[in-house]
mmCIF file of C-alpha atoms in Angstrom:
data_model
loop_
_atom_site.group_PDB
_atom_site.id
_atom_site.type_symbol
_atom_site.label_atom_id
_atom_site.label_comp_id
_atom_site.label_asym_id
_atom_site.label_seq_id
_atom_site.Cartn_x
_atom_site.Cartn_y
_atom_site.Cartn_z
ATOM 1 C CA UNK A 1 -1.645 9.435 24.827
ATOM 2 C CA UNK A 2 0.821 6.800 25.391
ATOM 3 C CA UNK A 3 4.545 8.343 25.598
ATOM 4 C CA UNK A 4 7.990 6.093 26.231
ATOM 5 C CA UNK A 5 11.235 7.221 26.261
ATOM 6 C CA UNK A 6 14.191 5.486 24.326
ATOM 7 C CA UNK A 7 17.472 6.113 22.502
ATOM 8 C CA UNK A 8 17.615 5.700 18.637
ATOM 9 C CA UNK A 9 19.827 2.601 17.579
ATOM 10 C CA UNK A 10 19.331 2.483 13.979
ATOM 11 C CA UNK A 11 18.076 4.911 11.133
ATOM 12 C CA UNK A 12 17.490 3.473 7.646
ATOM 13 C CA UNK A 13 16.279 5.957 5.111
ATOM 14 C CA UNK A 14 15.023 5.749 1.548
ATOM 15 C CA UNK A 15 14.393 9.214 -0.085
ATOM 16 C CA UNK A 16 11.739 10.652 2.450
ATOM 17 C CA UNK A 17 10.848 7.463 4.398
ATOM 18 C CA UNK A 18 12.638 6.866 7.486
ATOM 19 C CA UNK A 19 12.661 3.702 9.715
ATOM 20 C CA UNK A 20 13.997 4.345 13.101
ATOM 21 C CA UNK A 21 14.888 1.722 15.632
ATOM 22 C CA UNK A 22 14.430 2.796 19.369
ATOM 23 C CA UNK A 23 15.726 1.054 22.422
ATOM 24 C CA UNK A 24 13.232 1.567 25.328
ATOM 25 C CA UNK A 25 14.472 -0.472 28.682
ATOM 26 C CA UNK A 26 16.060 -3.320 26.049
ATOM 27 C CA UNK A 27 13.130 -3.706 24.049
ATOM 28 C CA UNK A 28 13.240 -2.404 20.388
ATOM 29 C CA UNK A 29 10.681 -0.483 18.925
ATOM 30 C CA UNK A 30 10.043 0.727 15.316
ATOM 31 C CA UNK A 31 8.764 3.864 13.978
ATOM 32 C CA UNK A 32 8.400 4.328 10.482
ATOM 33 C CA UNK A 33 8.406 8.160 9.811
ATOM 34 C CA UNK A 34 7.742 10.374 6.537
ATOM 35 C CA UNK A 35 10.145 13.457 6.769
ATOM 36 C CA UNK A 36 11.470 15.719 4.089
ATOM 37 C CA UNK A 37 14.508 14.284 2.342
ATOM 38 C CA UNK A 38 16.883 16.543 4.763
ATOM 39 C CA UNK A 39 16.976 14.675 8.123
ATOM 40 C CA UNK A 40 16.262 16.548 11.095
ATOM 41 C CA UNK A 41 19.423 17.057 13.403
ATOM 42 C CA UNK A 42 18.014 15.472 16.425
ATOM 43 C CA UNK A 43 16.917 12.289 14.731
ATOM 44 C CA UNK A 44 20.399 10.953 15.012
ATOM 45 C CA UNK A 45 21.678 7.474 16.533
ATOM 46 C CA UNK A 46 22.403 7.950 20.360
ATOM 47 C CA UNK A 47 19.953 10.405 20.868
ATOM 48 C CA UNK A 48 16.964 9.975 23.266
ATOM 49 C CA UNK A 49 13.527 10.334 22.188
ATOM 50 C CA UNK A 50 9.916 10.271 23.011
ATOM 51 C CA UNK A 51 7.863 7.653 21.407
ATOM 52 C CA UNK A 52 4.222 8.574 21.280
ATOM 53 C CA UNK A 53 1.057 6.819 20.223
ATOM 54 C CA UNK A 54 -2.593 6.689 20.779
ATOM 55 C CA UNK A 55 -4.400 4.491 22.731
ATOM 56 C CA UNK A 56 -6.863 3.633 19.720
ATOM 57 C CA UNK A 57 -3.942 2.315 18.157
ATOM 58 C CA UNK A 58 -2.634 -0.436 21.018
ATOM 59 C CA UNK A 59 -3.981 -3.444 19.564
ATOM 60 C CA UNK A 60 -4.009 -6.605 21.834
ATOM 61 C CA UNK A 61 -3.900 -10.366 21.264
ATOM 62 C CA UNK A 62 -4.000 -13.232 23.846
ATOM 63 C CA UNK A 63 -2.030 -16.585 23.272
ATOM 64 C CA UNK A 64 -0.362 -14.794 19.859
ATOM 65 C CA UNK A 65 1.895 -17.441 18.255
ATOM 66 C CA UNK A 66 3.706 -17.457 14.949
ATOM 67 C CA UNK A 67 4.989 -14.649 12.857
ATOM 68 C CA UNK A 68 3.154 -11.283 12.440
ATOM 69 C CA UNK A 69 3.881 -8.012 10.239
ATOM 70 C CA UNK A 70 3.382 -5.341 12.892
ATOM 71 C CA UNK A 71 7.305 -4.713 14.235
ATOM 72 C CA UNK A 72 6.190 -3.595 17.965
ATOM 73 C CA UNK A 73 4.923 -6.414 19.961
ATOM 74 C CA UNK A 74 4.906 -5.530 23.838
ATOM 75 C CA UNK A 75 4.683 -8.436 26.514
ATOM 76 C CA UNK A 76 2.348 -6.746 29.167
ATOM 77 C CA UNK A 77 0.234 -7.438 32.211
ATOM 78 C CA UNK A 78 -3.164 -6.024 32.434
ATOM 79 C CA UNK A 79 -3.573 -3.641 35.635
ATOM 80 C CA UNK A 80 -7.336 -2.432 35.076
ATOM 81 C CA UNK A 81 -10.271 -3.151 32.782
ATOM 82 C CA UNK A 82 -12.681 0.065 32.417
ATOM 83 C CA UNK A 83 -15.458 -1.175 30.589
ATOM 84 C CA UNK A 84 -17.932 1.098 28.810
ATOM 85 C CA UNK A 85 -21.027 0.388 26.704
ATOM 86 C CA UNK A 86 -19.193 0.485 23.756
ATOM 87 C CA UNK A 87 -15.437 1.131 24.125
ATOM 88 C CA UNK A 88 -13.259 0.248 26.974
ATOM 89 C CA UNK A 89 -10.016 1.297 28.351
ATOM 90 C CA UNK A 90 -7.393 -1.313 29.160
ATOM 91 C CA UNK A 91 -4.399 -0.164 31.438
ATOM 92 C CA UNK A 92 -1.254 -2.387 31.075
ATOM 93 C CA UNK A 93 2.091 -2.635 32.195
ATOM 94 C CA UNK A 94 5.212 -2.553 30.085
ATOM 95 C CA UNK A 95 8.413 -2.963 31.774
ATOM 96 C CA UNK A 96 8.442 0.475 33.917
ATOM 97 C CA UNK A 97 5.672 1.995 31.646
ATOM 98 C CA UNK A 98 2.180 2.019 31.760
ATOM 99 C CA UNK A 99 0.435 2.067 28.040
ATOM 100 C CA UNK A 100 -3.246 2.463 27.446
ATOM 101 C CA UNK A 101 -5.235 0.524 24.841
ATOM 102 C CA UNK A 102 -8.689 1.619 24.035
ATOM 103 C CA UNK A 103 -10.494 -1.250 22.103
ATOM 104 C CA UNK A 104 -14.329 -2.152 21.543
ATOM 105 C CA UNK A 105 -16.138 -3.795 24.568
ATOM 106 C CA UNK A 106 -17.093 -6.729 22.553
ATOM 107 C CA UNK A 107 -13.454 -7.241 21.887
ATOM 108 C CA UNK A 108 -12.781 -7.347 25.463
ATOM 109 C CA UNK A 109 -15.428 -9.861 25.628
ATOM 110 C CA UNK A 110 -14.253 -12.210 22.871
ATOM 111 C CA UNK A 111 -10.433 -11.858 24.662
ATOM 112 C CA UNK A 112 -11.772 -12.690 28.037
ATOM 113 C CA UNK A 113 -9.278 -9.708 29.176
ATOM 114 C CA UNK A 114 -9.307 -9.559 32.778
ATOM 115 C CA UNK A 115 -7.037 -7.914 35.605
ATOM 116 C CA UNK A 116 -4.017 -9.640 35.928
ATOM 117 C CA UNK A 117 -3.905 -11.181 32.445
ATOM 118 C CA UNK A 118 -0.430 -11.627 30.264
ATOM 119 C CA UNK A 119 -1.585 -9.673 27.019
ATOM 120 C CA UNK A 120 0.377 -8.803 23.952
ATOM 121 C CA UNK A 121 0.366 -5.119 22.831
ATOM 122 C CA UNK A 122 0.733 -4.667 19.045
ATOM 123 C CA UNK A 123 1.168 -1.256 17.259
ATOM 124 C CA UNK A 124 1.988 -0.695 13.787
ATOM 125 C CA UNK A 125 5.363 0.980 13.025
ATOM 126 C CA UNK A 126 3.465 4.021 11.195
ATOM 127 C CA UNK A 127 1.226 4.731 14.439
ATOM 128 C CA UNK A 128 4.249 5.760 16.489
ATOM 129 C CA UNK A 129 5.561 9.090 16.678
ATOM 130 C CA UNK A 130 8.979 10.749 17.600
ATOM 131 C CA UNK A 131 9.521 13.674 19.556
ATOM 132 C CA UNK A 132 12.717 15.376 20.656
ATOM 133 C CA UNK A 133 13.476 15.718 24.192
ATOM 134 C CA UNK A 134 14.759 19.059 25.212
ATOM 135 C CA UNK A 135 17.714 19.173 27.771
#
């Protein structure tokens, strides 16, 4: 599981759907949450939260240009490539964090992913969960 720490900067709500913006080291992330119609107390602007997302939800792109609907786009550096027969684990450096992506080995080959490459990691907003940080 990937975990980042950030501060909530904005919350938009429509009924039980929340779009939460979180600042992680001056990079804006968005999380789309479905909650009850009453907002949780810890889910408020200014609070620190953990952003959690699965390795299998991190897509990778090389030389990506143009607009894209995915709200979370992280510019990363490839640290390691652990090739498996069908699935490979790519470890990335994003700011002060390590992010891991699990993609098919076919995709690793198609993108020609190598250690040291600059790559974009992409995560859909609805794939990011938020957790309260206990002080």
